[in-house]
Amino acid sequence: MTTAIRIENVSKLYRLGTVGTGTISHDLNRWWHRIRGKEDPYEKVGQVNDRTQSSTKNQEPGTKNGSAPDYVWALRDINLEVQQGEVVGIIGRNGAGKSTLLKLLSRVTAPTGGSIKAKGRIASLLEVGTGFHGDLTGRENIYLNGAILGMKKQEITKQLDAIIDFSGCDKYIDTPVKRYSSGMYVRLAFAVAAHLDPAIMIIDEVLAVGDGDFQKKCLGKMRNMHNEGRTVIIVSHQMSMITSLCDRGMVMNNGMVSFDGSASEAVLRHQPSNGTGGRAVFDASLLDRRIGDERSQLHKAWTESVSGEVQQCFDMDDSIVIKMEYSVSRLAARLYYPNFHIMDELGNYVFVTAATVRDQTAATNAEGRWIATCTLPGNLLNSGTFYIGVAVTGMDPGVEVAFWERDALAVQVTEDVEQTLDGARNGYAGHVPGPIRPHLPWTVERCSLTV
């Protein structure tokens, strides 16, 4: 496979609170180190780009009073290869370095260190209105934006009708774009970039501005580019878009790549629960603490497919089998009930399910180990990440909870948006709200009118 992008040891250093590289003394110091073949002296004092930490203003780097230096690494030692035809999704918190990386790839700014090599024409859509002038009409901005992206006038003229038709802004094409809405801006900008026929397409979150119809067209266009062997790199906070569109996912944290693998696993790594979740198997024997008390104890919990394979990522149509292995001691005086607590990625409860008396195959207060199994049917949960808490509780109010492990497991439910546009989605391409999305029986009948 041909390598489309190769990034080697790329870093980007910024000075906080200052436009430019800093003071004249800093520039002279840098120059003096450079001509002697030494490294930038301020690279040694740069902080990790953690936006949760407060900065120290007006503090010279390298001071001895213990204050934090005012240089930060927006990116640090990024190494990455993207193959031709790959669709790569980059996710992470705000300030993790995603947009900085895309700006380096688009050559908007230069890296402090390292090298970037790209093969083929690059088209970038980094923010709303990039390359547009507010006083020019939509038609004039197509030529302007196309020229910025490297198209010749003849190429733009040849694609003009297709660009206008794709954007859906034909009625306003001769109106100055300063009167456009942000959605119309994005429509026109994406249409120009998509018809540039680039080898590499770079998109930074701007598709979130468009409506459902526009997102549907964009998804189709990007899938066509993927099928044609073009490379797409997209930054988005819409996890359903990442899992349905991308072959590969990257998680960025504090200017560094913390995970690089499948898109589904990247989404799970990006949304960790309270230090315990993000896994398909929870093994209590690996912990330095016992989960439970003298009455009942948790040993293991896991999720699997209906075929019995341990699994963490499920299609929306698939059933999810949840299992828990636990033990009950002789001290248990009353019947105990295993139960599972399903929560969304924000920690809100979706529902709780528990075994009933009819579900117990024997008196589970007897000494020994037990395995409790519950199957969530397909087409119940919406797309997204869900966390599963496991517990055993007693029926006697005085017994209460034997053990309760919150967020012991995590599952990712995915959906191929393009395949369901004409099915359950009825052509709608946007986000479907809510943690559950069951298929329910419907009837629509003609009403018979009587006089």
mmCIF file of C-alpha atoms in Angstrom, residues 32-374:
data_model
loop_
_atom_site.group_PDB
_atom_site.id
_atom_site.type_symbol
_atom_site.label_atom_id
_atom_site.label_comp_id
_atom_site.label_asym_id
_atom_site.label_seq_id
_atom_site.Cartn_x
_atom_site.Cartn_y
_atom_site.Cartn_z
ATOM 1 C CA TRP A 32 22.889 32.078 18.729
ATOM 2 C CA HIS A 33 22.070 28.459 19.599
ATOM 3 C CA ARG A 34 21.090 27.685 16.000
ATOM 4 C CA ILE A 35 24.347 28.910 14.417
ATOM 5 C CA ARG A 36 26.297 26.840 16.948
ATOM 6 C CA GLY A 37 24.287 23.776 15.952
ATOM 7 C CA LYS A 38 22.525 23.485 19.303
ATOM 8 C CA GLU A 39 18.844 22.849 20.019
ATOM 9 C CA ASP A 40 16.324 25.576 20.808
ATOM 10 C CA PRO A 41 16.916 26.482 24.493
ATOM 11 C CA TYR A 42 13.200 27.055 25.097
ATOM 12 C CA GLU A 43 12.245 23.565 23.984
ATOM 13 C CA LYS A 44 13.729 22.265 27.223
ATOM 14 C CA VAL A 45 11.350 24.276 29.394
ATOM 15 C CA GLY A 46 8.129 23.721 27.445
ATOM 16 C CA GLN A 47 5.196 22.368 29.424
ATOM 17 C CA VAL A 48 2.932 19.495 28.459
ATOM 18 C CA ASN A 49 -0.157 20.991 26.817
ATOM 19 C CA ASP A 50 -2.580 20.269 29.651
ATOM 20 C CA ARG A 51 -5.396 22.823 29.483
ATOM 21 C CA THR A 52 -6.524 21.910 33.017
ATOM 22 C CA GLN A 53 -3.416 23.525 34.475
ATOM 23 C CA SER A 54 -3.183 27.249 35.057
ATOM 24 C CA SER A 55 -0.471 29.224 33.301
ATOM 25 C CA THR A 56 1.948 31.723 34.762
ATOM 26 C CA LYS A 57 1.757 34.994 32.885
ATOM 27 C CA ASN A 58 4.727 37.229 32.246
ATOM 28 C CA GLN A 59 7.086 34.552 33.493
ATOM 29 C CA GLU A 60 10.413 34.216 31.720
ATOM 30 C CA PRO A 61 11.270 30.602 30.872
ATOM 31 C CA GLY A 62 14.040 28.992 32.804
ATOM 32 C CA THR A 63 13.588 31.045 35.986
ATOM 33 C CA LYS A 64 14.603 29.475 39.257
ATOM 34 C CA ASN A 65 11.637 30.435 41.406
ATOM 35 C CA GLY A 66 9.752 27.241 40.656
ATOM 36 C CA SER A 67 7.138 28.910 38.467
ATOM 37 C CA ALA A 68 5.846 27.059 35.422
ATOM 38 C CA PRO A 69 7.443 28.188 32.144
ATOM 39 C CA ASP A 70 5.239 30.003 29.617
ATOM 40 C CA TYR A 71 6.068 27.715 26.702
ATOM 41 C CA VAL A 72 3.848 24.724 25.933
ATOM 42 C CA TRP A 73 4.043 21.836 23.528
ATOM 43 C CA ALA A 74 0.892 21.912 21.418
ATOM 44 C CA LEU A 75 2.262 18.733 19.818
ATOM 45 C CA ARG A 76 5.093 16.547 21.033
ATOM 46 C CA ASP A 77 6.892 13.797 19.095
ATOM 47 C CA ILE A 78 4.069 12.768 16.770
ATOM 48 C CA ASN A 79 4.909 9.802 14.546
ATOM 49 C CA LEU A 80 2.263 8.680 12.099
ATOM 50 C CA GLU A 81 1.810 7.009 8.737
ATOM 51 C CA VAL A 82 -1.443 7.209 6.793
ATOM 52 C CA GLN A 83 -1.863 4.902 3.837
ATOM 53 C CA GLN A 84 -3.502 5.916 0.596
ATOM 54 C CA GLY A 85 -7.243 5.317 0.709
ATOM 55 C CA GLU A 86 -7.516 5.275 4.514
ATOM 56 C CA VAL A 87 -10.204 7.247 6.328
ATOM 57 C CA VAL A 88 -8.702 8.319 9.667
ATOM 58 C CA GLY A 89 -10.726 9.888 12.467
ATOM 59 C CA ILE A 90 -8.932 11.976 15.109
ATOM 60 C CA ILE A 91 -10.704 12.494 18.423
ATOM 61 C CA GLY A 92 -9.806 14.008 21.770
ATOM 62 C CA ARG A 93 -10.701 16.738 24.211
ATOM 63 C CA ASN A 94 -10.690 20.397 23.250
ATOM 64 C CA GLY A 95 -7.085 21.580 23.300
ATOM 65 C CA ALA A 96 -5.636 18.098 22.760
ATOM 66 C CA GLY A 97 -3.776 19.210 19.614
ATOM 67 C CA LYS A 98 -6.105 17.908 16.898
ATOM 68 C CA SER A 99 -6.551 21.189 15.020
ATOM 69 C CA THR A 100 -2.859 22.035 15.378
ATOM 70 C CA LEU A 101 -1.963 18.749 13.706
ATOM 71 C CA LEU A 102 -4.354 19.442 10.829
ATOM 72 C CA LYS A 103 -2.901 22.940 10.390
ATOM 73 C CA LEU A 104 0.567 21.442 10.117
ATOM 74 C CA LEU A 105 -0.666 18.926 7.546
ATOM 75 C CA SER A 106 -2.325 21.747 5.601
ATOM 76 C CA ARG A 107 0.873 23.859 5.836
ATOM 77 C CA VAL A 108 -0.950 26.705 7.540
ATOM 78 C CA THR A 109 1.891 26.746 10.065
ATOM 79 C CA ALA A 110 5.256 25.020 10.283
ATOM 80 C CA PRO A 111 6.345 22.503 12.912
ATOM 81 C CA THR A 112 8.951 23.407 15.511
ATOM 82 C CA GLY A 113 10.661 20.103 14.880
ATOM 83 C CA GLY A 114 10.269 16.987 12.761
ATOM 84 C CA SER A 115 9.117 16.495 9.184
ATOM 85 C CA ILE A 116 5.862 15.982 7.307
ATOM 86 C CA LYS A 117 5.717 14.385 3.870
ATOM 87 C CA ALA A 118 2.500 14.145 1.872
ATOM 88 C CA LYS A 119 1.918 12.666 -1.552
ATOM 89 C CA GLY A 120 -0.642 14.415 -3.753
ATOM 90 C CA ARG A 121 -2.825 17.488 -3.625
ATOM 91 C CA ILE A 122 -4.281 18.354 -0.212
ATOM 92 C CA ALA A 123 -7.670 20.007 0.257
ATOM 93 C CA SER A 124 -8.409 21.412 3.721
ATOM 94 C CA LEU A 125 -11.600 22.527 5.405
ATOM 95 C CA LEU A 126 -10.397 23.745 8.782
ATOM 96 C CA GLU A 127 -13.018 26.246 9.876
ATOM 97 C CA VAL A 128 -16.152 28.012 8.685
ATOM 98 C CA GLY A 129 -15.366 30.554 5.973
ATOM 99 C CA THR A 130 -11.749 29.528 5.377
ATOM 100 C CA GLY A 131 -10.543 31.222 2.184
ATOM 101 C CA PHE A 132 -13.704 33.308 1.761
ATOM 102 C CA HIS A 133 -14.001 37.074 1.526
ATOM 103 C CA GLY A 134 -17.222 38.482 2.944
ATOM 104 C CA ASP A 135 -17.669 41.202 0.316
ATOM 105 C CA LEU A 136 -17.356 38.815 -2.625
ATOM 106 C CA THR A 137 -20.282 36.816 -3.949
ATOM 107 C CA GLY A 138 -20.537 33.062 -3.651
ATOM 108 C CA ARG A 139 -19.543 32.642 -7.303
ATOM 109 C CA GLU A 140 -16.487 34.882 -6.877
ATOM 110 C CA ASN A 141 -15.504 33.064 -3.692
ATOM 111 C CA ILE A 142 -15.626 29.742 -5.509
ATOM 112 C CA TYR A 143 -12.889 31.024 -7.815
ATOM 113 C CA LEU A 144 -10.984 32.568 -4.897
ATOM 114 C CA ASN A 145 -11.227 29.491 -2.691
ATOM 115 C CA GLY A 146 -10.432 27.180 -5.581
ATOM 116 C CA ALA A 147 -7.304 29.207 -6.381
ATOM 117 C CA ILE A 148 -6.199 29.011 -2.739
ATOM 118 C CA LEU A 149 -6.657 25.240 -2.839
ATOM 119 C CA GLY A 150 -4.529 25.011 -5.988
ATOM 120 C CA MET A 151 -7.127 24.775 -8.779
ATOM 121 C CA LYS A 152 -6.638 26.500 -12.100
ATOM 122 C CA LYS A 153 -9.340 28.809 -13.427
ATOM 123 C CA GLN A 154 -10.217 26.355 -16.207
ATOM 124 C CA GLU A 155 -10.685 23.570 -13.637
ATOM 125 C CA ILE A 156 -12.940 25.744 -11.507
ATOM 126 C CA THR A 157 -15.047 26.812 -14.489
ATOM 127 C CA LYS A 158 -15.422 23.192 -15.554
ATOM 128 C CA GLN A 159 -16.629 22.198 -12.066
ATOM 129 C CA LEU A 160 -18.621 25.381 -11.350
ATOM 130 C CA ASP A 161 -22.099 23.994 -12.027
ATOM 131 C CA ALA A 162 -21.385 20.817 -10.030
ATOM 132 C CA ILE A 163 -20.045 22.866 -7.107
ATOM 133 C CA ILE A 164 -23.094 25.141 -7.027
ATOM 134 C CA ASP A 165 -25.496 22.219 -7.331
ATOM 135 C CA PHE A 166 -23.779 20.256 -4.542
ATOM 136 C CA SER A 167 -23.763 23.263 -2.217
ATOM 137 C CA GLY A 168 -27.475 23.932 -2.673
ATOM 138 C CA CYS A 169 -26.773 27.680 -2.636
ATOM 139 C CA ASP A 170 -27.683 28.374 -6.282
ATOM 140 C CA LYS A 171 -30.350 30.895 -5.283
ATOM 141 C CA TYR A 172 -27.791 32.968 -3.368
ATOM 142 C CA ILE A 173 -24.706 32.323 -5.475
ATOM 143 C CA ASP A 174 -24.474 35.956 -6.658
ATOM 144 C CA THR A 175 -25.038 37.362 -3.153
ATOM 145 C CA PRO A 176 -22.087 38.483 -0.978
ATOM 146 C CA VAL A 177 -21.216 35.659 1.394
ATOM 147 C CA LYS A 178 -21.245 37.988 4.413
ATOM 148 C CA ARG A 179 -25.019 37.588 4.223
ATOM 149 C CA TYR A 180 -24.786 33.788 4.293
ATOM 150 C CA SER A 181 -25.543 31.734 7.368
ATOM 151 C CA SER A 182 -22.753 29.607 8.850
ATOM 152 C CA GLY A 183 -24.409 26.537 7.351
ATOM 153 C CA MET A 184 -24.380 28.051 3.861
ATOM 154 C CA TYR A 185 -20.712 28.963 4.361
ATOM 155 C CA VAL A 186 -19.882 25.338 5.120
ATOM 156 C CA ARG A 187 -21.961 24.040 2.217
ATOM 157 C CA LEU A 188 -20.120 26.200 -0.280
ATOM 158 C CA ALA A 189 -16.676 25.619 1.217
ATOM 159 C CA PHE A 190 -17.099 21.834 1.332
ATOM 160 C CA ALA A 191 -18.458 21.775 -2.209
ATOM 161 C CA VAL A 192 -15.356 23.567 -3.507
ATOM 162 C CA ALA A 193 -12.965 21.323 -1.546
ATOM 163 C CA ALA A 194 -14.768 18.112 -2.536
ATOM 164 C CA HIS A 195 -14.712 18.966 -6.252
ATOM 165 C CA LEU A 196 -11.017 19.788 -6.182
ATOM 166 C CA ASP A 197 -10.409 16.046 -6.678
ATOM 167 C CA PRO A 198 -7.731 16.012 -3.966
ATOM 168 C CA ALA A 199 -5.568 13.044 -3.104
ATOM 169 C CA ILE A 200 -5.935 13.973 0.587
ATOM 170 C CA MET A 201 -8.974 15.597 2.195
ATOM 171 C CA ILE A 202 -8.614 17.191 5.655
ATOM 172 C CA ILE A 203 -11.763 18.189 7.558
ATOM 173 C CA ASP A 204 -11.901 19.767 11.016
ATOM 174 C CA GLU A 205 -15.322 19.489 12.703
ATOM 175 C CA VAL A 206 -17.021 21.927 10.332
ATOM 176 C CA LEU A 207 -19.596 19.376 9.156
ATOM 177 C CA ALA A 208 -21.311 19.698 12.539
ATOM 178 C CA VAL A 209 -22.718 23.023 11.302
ATOM 179 C CA GLY A 210 -24.613 21.522 8.368
ATOM 180 C CA ASP A 211 -28.149 20.156 8.472
ATOM 181 C CA GLY A 212 -29.141 16.513 8.065
ATOM 182 C CA ASP A 213 -29.546 16.706 4.291
ATOM 183 C CA PHE A 214 -26.125 18.278 3.864
ATOM 184 C CA GLN A 215 -24.471 15.748 6.200
ATOM 185 C CA LYS A 216 -26.000 12.949 4.156
ATOM 186 C CA LYS A 217 -24.487 14.366 0.973
ATOM 187 C CA CYS A 218 -21.113 14.864 2.673
ATOM 188 C CA LEU A 219 -21.055 11.303 4.016
ATOM 189 C CA GLY A 220 -21.831 9.984 0.566
ATOM 190 C CA LYS A 221 -19.136 12.154 -1.005
ATOM 191 C CA MET A 222 -16.502 11.073 1.495
ATOM 192 C CA ARG A 223 -17.410 7.418 1.000
ATOM 193 C CA ASN A 224 -17.051 7.900 -2.743
ATOM 194 C CA MET A 225 -13.622 9.454 -2.181
ATOM 195 C CA HIS A 226 -12.696 6.465 -0.020
ATOM 196 C CA ASN A 227 -13.866 4.041 -2.724
ATOM 197 C CA GLU A 228 -11.798 5.960 -5.275
ATOM 198 C CA GLY A 229 -8.667 5.434 -3.180
ATOM 199 C CA ARG A 230 -8.418 8.951 -1.771
ATOM 200 C CA THR A 231 -7.276 9.647 1.772
ATOM 201 C CA VAL A 232 -9.560 11.406 4.263
ATOM 202 C CA ILE A 233 -8.558 12.752 7.684
ATOM 203 C CA ILE A 234 -11.431 14.039 9.799
ATOM 204 C CA VAL A 235 -11.660 15.565 13.273
ATOM 205 C CA SER A 236 -15.066 15.269 14.893
ATOM 206 C CA HIS A 237 -16.772 15.087 18.270
ATOM 207 C CA GLN A 238 -19.615 13.062 16.722
ATOM 208 C CA MET A 239 -18.624 9.548 17.722
ATOM 209 C CA SER A 240 -21.248 7.939 15.480
ATOM 210 C CA MET A 241 -19.634 9.616 12.456
ATOM 211 C CA ILE A 242 -16.193 8.360 13.474
ATOM 212 C CA THR A 243 -17.314 4.746 13.917
ATOM 213 C CA SER A 244 -19.468 4.622 10.776
ATOM 214 C CA LEU A 245 -17.104 6.450 8.410
ATOM 215 C CA CYS A 246 -13.535 5.773 9.537
ATOM 216 C CA ASP A 247 -11.344 2.711 9.124
ATOM 217 C CA ARG A 248 -8.942 3.906 11.774
ATOM 218 C CA GLY A 249 -9.137 6.076 14.878
ATOM 219 C CA MET A 250 -6.593 8.144 16.775
ATOM 220 C CA VAL A 251 -7.007 9.543 20.277
ATOM 221 C CA MET A 252 -4.988 12.646 21.146
ATOM 222 C CA ASN A 253 -4.310 13.829 24.677
ATOM 223 C CA ASN A 254 -2.122 16.772 25.777
ATOM 224 C CA GLY A 255 -0.481 17.069 22.363
ATOM 225 C CA MET A 256 0.409 13.388 22.043
ATOM 226 C CA VAL A 257 -1.186 10.341 20.429
ATOM 227 C CA SER A 258 -2.435 8.117 23.234
ATOM 228 C CA PHE A 259 -4.063 5.491 20.996
ATOM 229 C CA ASP A 260 -3.949 4.500 17.328
ATOM 230 C CA GLY A 261 -6.100 1.595 16.165
ATOM 231 C CA SER A 262 -9.622 0.723 15.077
ATOM 232 C CA ALA A 263 -12.209 3.507 15.112
ATOM 233 C CA SER A 264 -14.504 1.684 17.546
ATOM 234 C CA GLU A 265 -11.756 1.039 20.082
ATOM 235 C CA ALA A 266 -10.556 4.627 19.732
ATOM 236 C CA VAL A 267 -14.011 5.874 20.721
ATOM 237 C CA LEU A 268 -13.964 3.644 23.793
ATOM 238 C CA ARG A 269 -10.488 4.855 24.778
ATOM 239 C CA HIS A 270 -11.599 8.460 24.306
ATOM 240 C CA GLN A 271 -14.520 8.075 26.706
ATOM 241 C CA PRO A 272 -13.109 6.365 29.795
ATOM 242 C CA SER A 273 -15.313 5.988 32.827
ATOM 243 C CA ASN A 274 -14.262 6.591 36.425
ATOM 244 C CA GLY A 275 -10.931 4.802 36.112
ATOM 245 C CA THR A 276 -12.424 1.300 35.810
ATOM 246 C CA GLY A 277 -14.401 1.113 32.578
ATOM 247 C CA GLY A 278 -13.409 0.870 28.943
ATOM 248 C CA ARG A 279 -13.152 -2.916 28.846
ATOM 249 C CA ALA A 280 -15.002 -5.978 27.594
ATOM 250 C CA VAL A 281 -13.774 -8.170 30.475
ATOM 251 C CA PHE A 282 -13.610 -7.204 34.141
ATOM 252 C CA ASP A 283 -11.402 -9.609 36.127
ATOM 253 C CA ALA A 284 -11.484 -8.941 39.852
ATOM 254 C CA SER A 285 -8.504 -11.241 40.453
ATOM 255 C CA LEU A 286 -6.248 -8.637 38.806
ATOM 256 C CA LEU A 287 -7.171 -5.997 41.382
ATOM 257 C CA ASP A 288 -5.545 -5.358 44.723
ATOM 258 C CA ARG A 289 -8.918 -5.278 46.453
ATOM 259 C CA ARG A 290 -11.811 -7.667 46.966
ATOM 260 C CA ILE A 291 -15.159 -6.709 45.458
ATOM 261 C CA GLY A 292 -17.870 -7.846 47.818
ATOM 262 C CA ASP A 293 -18.248 -8.833 51.445
ATOM 263 C CA GLU A 294 -18.583 -12.011 53.473
ATOM 264 C CA ARG A 295 -21.934 -12.764 51.814
ATOM 265 C CA SER A 296 -21.168 -12.457 48.124
ATOM 266 C CA GLN A 297 -18.141 -11.643 46.011
ATOM 267 C CA LEU A 298 -17.614 -10.648 42.358
ATOM 268 C CA HIS A 299 -15.063 -12.651 40.377
ATOM 269 C CA LYS A 300 -15.544 -11.689 36.751
ATOM 270 C CA ALA A 301 -17.853 -9.892 34.323
ATOM 271 C CA TRP A 302 -17.772 -9.695 30.538
ATOM 272 C CA THR A 303 -19.764 -8.988 27.384
ATOM 273 C CA GLU A 304 -19.979 -11.350 24.444
ATOM 274 C CA SER A 305 -21.791 -11.978 21.191
ATOM 275 C CA VAL A 306 -24.620 -14.494 20.843
ATOM 276 C CA SER A 307 -22.041 -16.923 19.427
ATOM 277 C CA GLY A 308 -20.127 -16.811 22.722
ATOM 278 C CA GLU A 309 -17.124 -14.686 21.676
ATOM 279 C CA VAL A 310 -15.936 -11.941 24.022
ATOM 280 C CA GLN A 311 -16.803 -8.698 22.276
ATOM 281 C CA GLN A 312 -16.876 -4.990 23.056
ATOM 282 C CA CYS A 313 -18.116 -3.360 19.842
ATOM 283 C CA PHE A 314 -21.596 -4.285 18.612
ATOM 284 C CA ASP A 315 -23.645 -3.274 15.618
ATOM 285 C CA MET A 316 -26.983 -1.742 16.521
ATOM 286 C CA ASP A 317 -28.761 -4.834 15.171
ATOM 287 C CA ASP A 318 -26.706 -7.233 17.324
ATOM 288 C CA SER A 319 -27.746 -8.638 20.672
ATOM 289 C CA ILE A 320 -25.421 -7.930 23.603
ATOM 290 C CA VAL A 321 -24.870 -10.758 26.087
ATOM 291 C CA ILE A 322 -23.779 -9.625 29.568
ATOM 292 C CA LYS A 323 -22.373 -12.184 32.000
ATOM 293 C CA MET A 324 -21.207 -12.047 35.598
ATOM 294 C CA GLU A 325 -19.505 -14.716 37.698
ATOM 295 C CA TYR A 326 -19.912 -14.351 41.440
ATOM 296 C CA SER A 327 -19.928 -16.467 44.580
ATOM 297 C CA VAL A 328 -22.278 -16.739 47.539
ATOM 298 C CA SER A 329 -21.084 -17.900 50.969
ATOM 299 C CA ARG A 330 -22.861 -19.935 53.621
ATOM 300 C CA LEU A 331 -23.452 -16.748 55.560
ATOM 301 C CA ALA A 332 -26.049 -15.590 53.068
ATOM 302 C CA ALA A 333 -29.369 -15.786 54.848
ATOM 303 C CA ARG A 334 -31.677 -14.720 52.053
ATOM 304 C CA LEU A 335 -31.918 -14.975 48.294
ATOM 305 C CA TYR A 336 -29.593 -12.710 46.338
ATOM 306 C CA TYR A 337 -30.338 -11.126 42.972
ATOM 307 C CA PRO A 338 -27.710 -10.263 40.341
ATOM 308 C CA ASN A 339 -28.446 -7.049 38.450
ATOM 309 C CA PHE A 340 -26.893 -4.937 35.693
ATOM 310 C CA HIS A 341 -27.003 -1.144 35.516
ATOM 311 C CA ILE A 342 -26.786 0.389 32.021
ATOM 312 C CA MET A 343 -25.552 4.003 31.817
ATOM 313 C CA ASP A 344 -24.767 6.334 28.934
ATOM 314 C CA GLU A 345 -21.417 8.016 28.315
ATOM 315 C CA LEU A 346 -22.364 10.948 30.576
ATOM 316 C CA GLY A 347 -23.126 8.661 33.507
ATOM 317 C CA ASN A 348 -26.916 8.975 33.230
ATOM 318 C CA TYR A 349 -28.951 5.857 33.913
ATOM 319 C CA VAL A 350 -30.581 4.228 30.896
ATOM 320 C CA PHE A 351 -32.160 1.347 32.781
ATOM 321 C CA VAL A 352 -31.506 -1.346 35.412
ATOM 322 C CA THR A 353 -32.289 -5.010 34.864
ATOM 323 C CA ALA A 354 -32.287 -7.676 37.581
ATOM 324 C CA ALA A 355 -32.986 -11.397 37.827
ATOM 325 C CA THR A 356 -36.311 -12.325 39.353
ATOM 326 C CA VAL A 357 -37.358 -15.362 41.373
ATOM 327 C CA ARG A 358 -38.483 -17.065 38.155
ATOM 328 C CA ASP A 359 -35.027 -16.488 36.601
ATOM 329 C CA GLN A 360 -33.134 -18.268 39.394
ATOM 330 C CA THR A 361 -32.277 -21.856 38.426
ATOM 331 C CA ALA A 362 -31.594 -22.733 42.054
ATOM 332 C CA ALA A 363 -31.438 -21.105 45.454
ATOM 333 C CA THR A 364 -28.550 -18.745 44.814
ATOM 334 C CA ASN A 365 -27.945 -18.230 48.497
ATOM 335 C CA ALA A 366 -26.400 -21.714 48.470
ATOM 336 C CA GLU A 367 -22.631 -21.849 48.766
ATOM 337 C CA GLY A 368 -20.769 -21.826 45.464
ATOM 338 C CA ARG A 369 -20.149 -19.882 42.296
ATOM 339 C CA TRP A 370 -22.841 -18.679 39.946
ATOM 340 C CA ILE A 371 -22.955 -17.176 36.468
ATOM 341 C CA ALA A 372 -25.716 -14.688 35.730
ATOM 342 C CA THR A 373 -26.540 -13.959 32.085
ATOM 343 C CA CYS A 374 -28.694 -11.254 30.563
#
